[in-house]
PDB file of C-alpha atoms in Angstrom:
ATOM      1  CA  UNK A   1       0.000   0.000   0.000  1.00  0.00           C
ATOM      2  CA  UNK A   2       1.267   3.484  -0.850  1.00  0.00           C
ATOM      3  CA  UNK A   3       1.465   5.952   2.004  1.00  0.00           C
ATOM      4  CA  UNK A   4       1.231   9.639   2.841  1.00  0.00           C
ATOM      5  CA  UNK A   5       4.439  10.783   4.529  1.00  0.00           C
ATOM      6  CA  UNK A   6       4.935  14.021   6.461  1.00  0.00           C
ATOM      7  CA  UNK A   7       8.538  15.023   6.990  1.00  0.00           C
ATOM      8  CA  UNK A   8       8.652  18.133   9.116  1.00  0.00           C
ATOM      9  CA  UNK A   9      11.146  20.258  10.955  1.00  0.00           C
ATOM     10  CA  UNK A  10      12.006  23.770  12.039  1.00  0.00           C
ATOM     11  CA  UNK A  11      13.353  26.246   9.509  1.00  0.00           C
ATOM     12  CA  UNK A  12      16.791  25.296   8.165  1.00  0.00           C
ATOM     13  CA  UNK A  13      16.375  21.607   8.992  1.00  0.00           C
ATOM     14  CA  UNK A  14      17.023  20.592   5.390  1.00  0.00           C
ATOM     15  CA  UNK A  15      13.457  19.822   4.289  1.00  0.00           C
ATOM     16  CA  UNK A  16      13.822  21.115   0.732  1.00  0.00           C
ATOM     17  CA  UNK A  17      17.245  19.521   0.423  1.00  0.00           C
ATOM     18  CA  UNK A  18      15.802  16.175   1.583  1.00  0.00           C
ATOM     19  CA  UNK A  19      12.952  16.501  -0.933  1.00  0.00           C
ATOM     20  CA  UNK A  20      15.369  17.175  -3.793  1.00  0.00           C
ATOM     21  CA  UNK A  21      17.517  14.248  -2.660  1.00  0.00           C
ATOM     22  CA  UNK A  22      14.453  11.957  -2.655  1.00  0.00           C
ATOM     23  CA  UNK A  23      13.598  13.101  -6.204  1.00  0.00           C
ATOM     24  CA  UNK A  24      17.170  12.405  -7.298  1.00  0.00           C
ATOM     25  CA  UNK A  25      17.103   8.943  -5.726  1.00  0.00           C
ATOM     26  CA  UNK A  26      13.897   7.996  -7.571  1.00  0.00           C
ATOM     27  CA  UNK A  27      15.160   9.338 -10.871  1.00  0.00           C
ATOM     28  CA  UNK A  28      18.537   7.663 -10.504  1.00  0.00           C
ATOM     29  CA  UNK A  29      16.569   4.412 -10.544  1.00  0.00           C
ATOM     30  CA  UNK A  30      14.689   5.485 -13.714  1.00  0.00           C
ATOM     31  CA  UNK A  31      11.483   6.246 -11.820  1.00  0.00           C
ATOM     32  CA  UNK A  32       9.491   9.380 -12.579  1.00  0.00           C
ATOM     33  CA  UNK A  33       8.329  11.869  -9.952  1.00  0.00           C
ATOM     34  CA  UNK A  34       6.247  15.023  -9.884  1.00  0.00           C
ATOM     35  CA  UNK A  35       7.219  17.982  -7.699  1.00  0.00           C
ATOM     36  CA  UNK A  36       4.725  20.526  -6.413  1.00  0.00           C
ATOM     37  CA  UNK A  37       4.439  23.347  -3.926  1.00  0.00           C
ATOM     38  CA  UNK A  38       1.681  25.709  -2.814  1.00  0.00           C
ATOM     39  CA  UNK A  39       1.566  28.856  -4.944  1.00  0.00           C
ATOM     40  CA  UNK A  40       1.651  31.056  -1.818  1.00  0.00           C
ATOM     41  CA  UNK A  41       5.350  30.171  -1.456  1.00  0.00           C
ATOM     42  CA  UNK A  42       6.713  32.894  -3.725  1.00  0.00           C
ATOM     43  CA  UNK A  43      10.339  32.206  -2.756  1.00  0.00           C
ATOM     44  CA  UNK A  44      11.984  30.953  -5.911  1.00  0.00           C
ATOM     45  CA  UNK A  45       8.825  31.480  -7.992  1.00  0.00           C
ATOM     46  CA  UNK A  46       8.230  28.056  -9.588  1.00  0.00           C
ATOM     47  CA  UNK A  47      11.291  26.508  -7.981  1.00  0.00           C
ATOM     48  CA  UNK A  48      12.068  24.546  -4.881  1.00  0.00           C
ATOM     49  CA  UNK A  49      15.027  26.313  -3.329  1.00  0.00           C
ATOM     50  CA  UNK A  50      17.361  24.578  -0.904  1.00  0.00           C
ATOM     51  CA  UNK A  51      19.491  26.728   1.384  1.00  0.00           C
ATOM     52  CA  UNK A  52      22.460  24.716   0.099  1.00  0.00           C
ATOM     53  CA  UNK A  53      21.951  26.363  -3.289  1.00  0.00           C
ATOM     54  CA  UNK A  54      20.284  23.441  -5.063  1.00  0.00           C
ATOM     55  CA  UNK A  55      17.121  24.366  -6.979  1.00  0.00           C
ATOM     56  CA  UNK A  56      14.635  22.620  -9.200  1.00  0.00           C
ATOM     57  CA  UNK A  57      11.512  23.762 -10.977  1.00  0.00           C
ATOM     58  CA  UNK A  58       8.235  22.276  -9.779  1.00  0.00           C
ATOM     59  CA  UNK A  59       5.912  20.487 -12.158  1.00  0.00           C
ATOM     60  CA  UNK A  60       2.922  22.392 -10.809  1.00  0.00           C
ATOM     61  CA  UNK A  61       1.831  24.964  -8.230  1.00  0.00           C
ATOM     62  CA  UNK A  62      -1.129  24.359  -5.923  1.00  0.00           C
ATOM     63  CA  UNK A  63      -3.610  27.206  -5.404  1.00  0.00           C
ATOM     64  CA  UNK A  64      -5.850  27.140  -2.282  1.00  0.00           C
ATOM     65  CA  UNK A  65      -8.934  26.401  -4.416  1.00  0.00           C
ATOM     66  CA  UNK A  66      -7.316  23.490  -6.309  1.00  0.00           C
ATOM     67  CA  UNK A  67      -8.205  19.837  -5.867  1.00  0.00           C
ATOM     68  CA  UNK A  68      -4.770  18.284  -5.352  1.00  0.00           C
ATOM     69  CA  UNK A  69      -5.793  14.857  -6.597  1.00  0.00           C
ATOM     70  CA  UNK A  70      -7.252  16.233  -9.843  1.00  0.00           C
ATOM     71  CA  UNK A  71      -4.303  18.588 -10.332  1.00  0.00           C
ATOM     72  CA  UNK A  72      -1.909  15.664  -9.934  1.00  0.00           C
ATOM     73  CA  UNK A  73      -3.829  13.572 -12.462  1.00  0.00           C
ATOM     74  CA  UNK A  74      -3.832  16.336 -15.091  1.00  0.00           C
ATOM     75  CA  UNK A  75      -0.117  17.023 -14.601  1.00  0.00           C
ATOM     76  CA  UNK A  76       0.762  13.338 -14.640  1.00  0.00           C
ATOM     77  CA  UNK A  77      -0.520  13.188 -18.204  1.00  0.00           C
ATOM     78  CA  UNK A  78       0.908  16.530 -19.318  1.00  0.00           C
ATOM     79  CA  UNK A  79       4.380  16.202 -17.813  1.00  0.00           C
ATOM     80  CA  UNK A  80       5.307  12.569 -18.269  1.00  0.00           C
ATOM     81  CA  UNK A  81       3.654  11.572 -21.553  1.00  0.00           C
ATOM     82  CA  UNK A  82       1.790   8.712 -19.942  1.00  0.00           C
ATOM     83  CA  UNK A  83       4.786   7.346 -18.013  1.00  0.00           C
ATOM     84  CA  UNK A  84       3.950   5.949 -14.608  1.00  0.00           C
ATOM     85  CA  UNK A  85       4.694   8.318 -11.729  1.00  0.00           C
ATOM     86  CA  UNK A  86       6.514   6.733  -8.786  1.00  0.00           C
ATOM     87  CA  UNK A  87       5.606   9.462  -6.271  1.00  0.00           C
ATOM     88  CA  UNK A  88       4.468  13.029  -5.645  1.00  0.00           C
ATOM     89  CA  UNK A  89       6.837  15.265  -3.659  1.00  0.00           C
ATOM     90  CA  UNK A  90       5.354  18.401  -2.064  1.00  0.00           C
ATOM     91  CA  UNK A  91       7.462  21.216  -0.613  1.00  0.00           C
ATOM     92  CA  UNK A  92       6.098  23.745   1.921  1.00  0.00           C
ATOM     93  CA  UNK A  93       3.200  21.391   2.694  1.00  0.00           C
ATOM     94  CA  UNK A  94       2.140  23.487   5.695  1.00  0.00           C
ATOM     95  CA  UNK A  95       0.486  25.818   3.163  1.00  0.00           C
ATOM     96  CA  UNK A  96      -1.841  23.115   1.819  1.00  0.00           C
ATOM     97  CA  UNK A  97      -5.465  23.336   2.906  1.00  0.00           C
ATOM     98  CA  UNK A  98      -6.838  20.541   5.107  1.00  0.00           C
ATOM     99  CA  UNK A  99      -8.942  19.387   2.130  1.00  0.00           C
ATOM    100  CA  UNK A 100      -5.813  19.167  -0.018  1.00  0.00           C
ATOM    101  CA  UNK A 101      -4.129  17.036   2.641  1.00  0.00           C
ATOM    102  CA  UNK A 102      -7.164  14.730   2.546  1.00  0.00           C
ATOM    103  CA  UNK A 103      -6.757  14.591  -1.243  1.00  0.00           C
ATOM    104  CA  UNK A 104      -3.071  13.686  -0.786  1.00  0.00           C
ATOM    105  CA  UNK A 105      -4.193  10.754   1.361  1.00  0.00           C
ATOM    106  CA  UNK A 106      -6.645   9.732  -1.374  1.00  0.00           C
ATOM    107  CA  UNK A 107      -3.806   9.849  -3.908  1.00  0.00           C
ATOM    108  CA  UNK A 108      -1.724   7.550  -1.758  1.00  0.00           C
ATOM    109  CA  UNK A 109      -4.448   5.070  -0.818  1.00  0.00           C
ATOM    110  CA  UNK A 110      -6.872   5.074  -3.756  1.00  0.00           C
ATOM    111  CA  UNK A 111      -4.478   5.883  -6.613  1.00  0.00           C
ATOM    112  CA  UNK A 112      -1.535   4.027  -5.065  1.00  0.00           C
ATOM    113  CA  UNK A 113       0.924   6.914  -5.510  1.00  0.00           C
ATOM    114  CA  UNK A 114       3.170   7.626  -2.509  1.00  0.00           C
ATOM    115  CA  UNK A 115       2.993  11.274  -1.412  1.00  0.00           C
ATOM    116  CA  UNK A 116       5.984  12.752   0.415  1.00  0.00           C
ATOM    117  CA  UNK A 117       5.058  16.075   2.006  1.00  0.00           C
ATOM    118  CA  UNK A 118       7.731  18.315   3.536  1.00  0.00           C
ATOM    119  CA  UNK A 119       7.004  21.334   5.717  1.00  0.00           C
ATOM    120  CA  UNK A 120       7.115  23.026   9.070  1.00  0.00           C
ATOM    121  CA  UNK A 121       4.828  22.124  11.932  1.00  0.00           C
ATOM    122  CA  UNK A 122       4.257  25.509  13.542  1.00  0.00           C
ATOM    123  CA  UNK A 123       4.528  29.201  12.762  1.00  0.00           C
ATOM    124  CA  UNK A 124       6.579  31.883  14.528  1.00  0.00           C
ATOM    125  CA  UNK A 125       3.953  32.016  17.308  1.00  0.00           C
ATOM    126  CA  UNK A 126       4.152  28.223  17.839  1.00  0.00           C
ATOM    127  CA  UNK A 127       0.683  27.720  16.335  1.00  0.00           C
ATOM    128  CA  UNK A 128       0.179  24.931  13.830  1.00  0.00           C
ATOM    129  CA  UNK A 129      -0.534  25.635  10.197  1.00  0.00           C
ATOM    130  CA  UNK A 130      -3.852  24.113   9.044  1.00  0.00           C
ATOM    131  CA  UNK A 131      -2.070  21.902   6.489  1.00  0.00           C
ATOM    132  CA  UNK A 132       0.486  20.700   9.027  1.00  0.00           C
ATOM    133  CA  UNK A 133      -2.203  19.990  11.613  1.00  0.00           C
ATOM    134  CA  UNK A 134      -4.090  17.812   9.137  1.00  0.00           C
ATOM    135  CA  UNK A 135      -0.900  16.024   8.051  1.00  0.00           C
ATOM    136  CA  UNK A 136      -0.086  15.250  11.693  1.00  0.00           C
ATOM    137  CA  UNK A 137      -3.592  13.836  12.075  1.00  0.00           C
ATOM    138  CA  UNK A 138      -3.712  11.533   9.036  1.00  0.00           C
ATOM    139  CA  UNK A 139      -0.245  10.852   7.587  1.00  0.00           C
ATOM    140  CA  UNK A 140       0.818   7.216   7.675  1.00  0.00           C
ATOM    141  CA  UNK A 141       4.360   8.181   8.570  1.00  0.00           C
ATOM    142  CA  UNK A 142       5.730  11.160  10.501  1.00  0.00           C
ATOM    143  CA  UNK A 143       9.431  11.973  10.449  1.00  0.00           C
ATOM    144  CA  UNK A 144      11.073  14.906  12.163  1.00  0.00           C
ATOM    145  CA  UNK A 145      14.057  16.435  10.387  1.00  0.00           C
ATOM    146  CA  UNK A 146      16.269  17.978  13.039  1.00  0.00           C
ATOM    147  CA  UNK A 147      18.416  21.085  13.190  1.00  0.00           C
ATOM    148  CA  UNK A 148      20.131  22.960  15.979  1.00  0.00           C
ATOM    149  CA  UNK A 149      19.602  26.274  17.703  1.00  0.00           C
ATOM    150  CA  UNK A 150      22.322  28.910  18.001  1.00  0.00           C
ATOM    151  CA  UNK A 151      23.028  27.504  21.499  1.00  0.00           C
ATOM    152  CA  UNK A 152      23.586  23.978  20.172  1.00  0.00           C
ATOM    153  CA  UNK A 153      20.370  22.399  21.467  1.00  0.00           C
ATOM    154  CA  UNK A 154      17.713  20.885  19.217  1.00  0.00           C
ATOM    155  CA  UNK A 155      15.692  23.632  17.512  1.00  0.00           C
ATOM    156  CA  UNK A 156      11.943  23.171  17.413  1.00  0.00           C
ATOM    157  CA  UNK A 157      10.548  26.690  16.990  1.00  0.00           C
ATOM    158  CA  UNK A 158      10.766  29.283  14.227  1.00  0.00           C
ATOM    159  CA  UNK A 159      11.572  32.822  15.310  1.00  0.00           C
ATOM    160  CA  UNK A 160      10.525  35.566  12.881  1.00  0.00           C
ATOM    161  CA  UNK A 161      13.074  38.349  12.409  1.00  0.00           C
ATOM    162  CA  UNK A 162      12.137  41.687  10.851  1.00  0.00           C
ATOM    163  CA  UNK A 163      14.856  44.303  10.345  1.00  0.00           C
ATOM    164  CA  UNK A 164      17.148  42.437  12.746  1.00  0.00           C
ATOM    165  CA  UNK A 165      14.634  42.084  15.612  1.00  0.00           C
ATOM    166  CA  UNK A 166      12.516  39.137  16.671  1.00  0.00           C
ATOM    167  CA  UNK A 167       8.782  39.734  16.430  1.00  0.00           C
ATOM    168  CA  UNK A 168       5.876  37.730  17.803  1.00  0.00           C
ATOM    169  CA  UNK A 169       2.976  39.619  16.222  1.00  0.00           C
ATOM    170  CA  UNK A 170       1.650  39.620  12.685  1.00  0.00           C
ATOM    171  CA  UNK A 171       0.074  37.454  10.029  1.00  0.00           C
ATOM    172  CA  UNK A 172       0.761  33.730  10.128  1.00  0.00           C
ATOM    173  CA  UNK A 173       2.321  33.749   6.664  1.00  0.00           C
ATOM    174  CA  UNK A 174       5.226  35.992   5.693  1.00  0.00           C
ATOM    175  CA  UNK A 175       7.554  34.401   3.152  1.00  0.00           C
ATOM    176  CA  UNK A 176      11.317  34.661   3.628  1.00  0.00           C
ATOM    177  CA  UNK A 177      12.532  37.697   1.760  1.00  0.00           C
ATOM    178  CA  UNK A 178      14.249  41.056   1.962  1.00  0.00           C
ATOM    179  CA  UNK A 179      12.583  42.213   5.160  1.00  0.00           C
ATOM    180  CA  UNK A 180      11.523  38.950   6.836  1.00  0.00           C
ATOM    181  CA  UNK A 181      13.735  36.048   7.825  1.00  0.00           C
ATOM    182  CA  UNK A 182      13.478  33.177  10.273  1.00  0.00           C
ATOM    183  CA  UNK A 183      15.768  31.557  12.800  1.00  0.00           C
ATOM    184  CA  UNK A 184      15.411  28.068  14.235  1.00  0.00           C
ATOM    185  CA  UNK A 185      15.388  28.180  18.023  1.00  0.00           C
ATOM    186  CA  UNK A 186      15.192  25.746  20.938  1.00  0.00           C
ATOM    187  CA  UNK A 187      12.394  26.295  23.470  1.00  0.00           C
ATOM    188  CA  UNK A 188      14.675  28.125  25.893  1.00  0.00           C
ATOM    189  CA  UNK A 189      16.060  30.567  23.323  1.00  0.00           C
ATOM    190  CA  UNK A 190      12.576  31.109  21.844  1.00  0.00           C
ATOM    191  CA  UNK A 191      11.164  32.074  25.250  1.00  0.00           C
ATOM    192  CA  UNK A 192      14.207  34.243  25.959  1.00  0.00           C
ATOM    193  CA  UNK A 193      13.652  36.130  22.683  1.00  0.00           C
ATOM    194  CA  UNK A 194      10.001  36.450  23.623  1.00  0.00           C
ATOM    195  CA  UNK A 195      11.238  37.871  26.945  1.00  0.00           C
ATOM    196  CA  UNK A 196       9.391  35.383  29.110  1.00  0.00           C
ATOM    197  CA  UNK A 197      12.555  34.120  30.834  1.00  0.00           C
TER     198      UNK A 197
END
């Protein structure tokens, strides 16, 4: 049986790099994959961008109104000329809607196509993204990709930095860019930055 996988971690834990490595591994064995990401992730436009400098164009973008299962089926035909697809790899899966996560499960179970979703669990306020919450609820397999905090401990939170200062207010989604960046923090450093300690 094919499965829905959720591989999650704090910012800078190598999620996009792991996704690109998985795609490479499939293709090295002459298996075809499709890559997708939610359209809201404007970083890299139509590309998956690893912090190591590796990039790759996605086969399709997912808008909030899209049916993921139908979008996959139409792109499977368009992109691979009828060749069988070994799996669907999704970057920034936290931005999927809960319905799209359900559709990813349908793809895995009903259409027998493994779906590997990569994303973060929580936002800069430690609140779960709707897509991540649903993935945690229904994915067959959960795998945490780990990274470290500036202090050397395991990072599990994402601190939002605007103009050099940590902020804990604002919209849930602000894509990495010129004015906004993120830092992976352990619980202690996160609370210290929030000035609770």
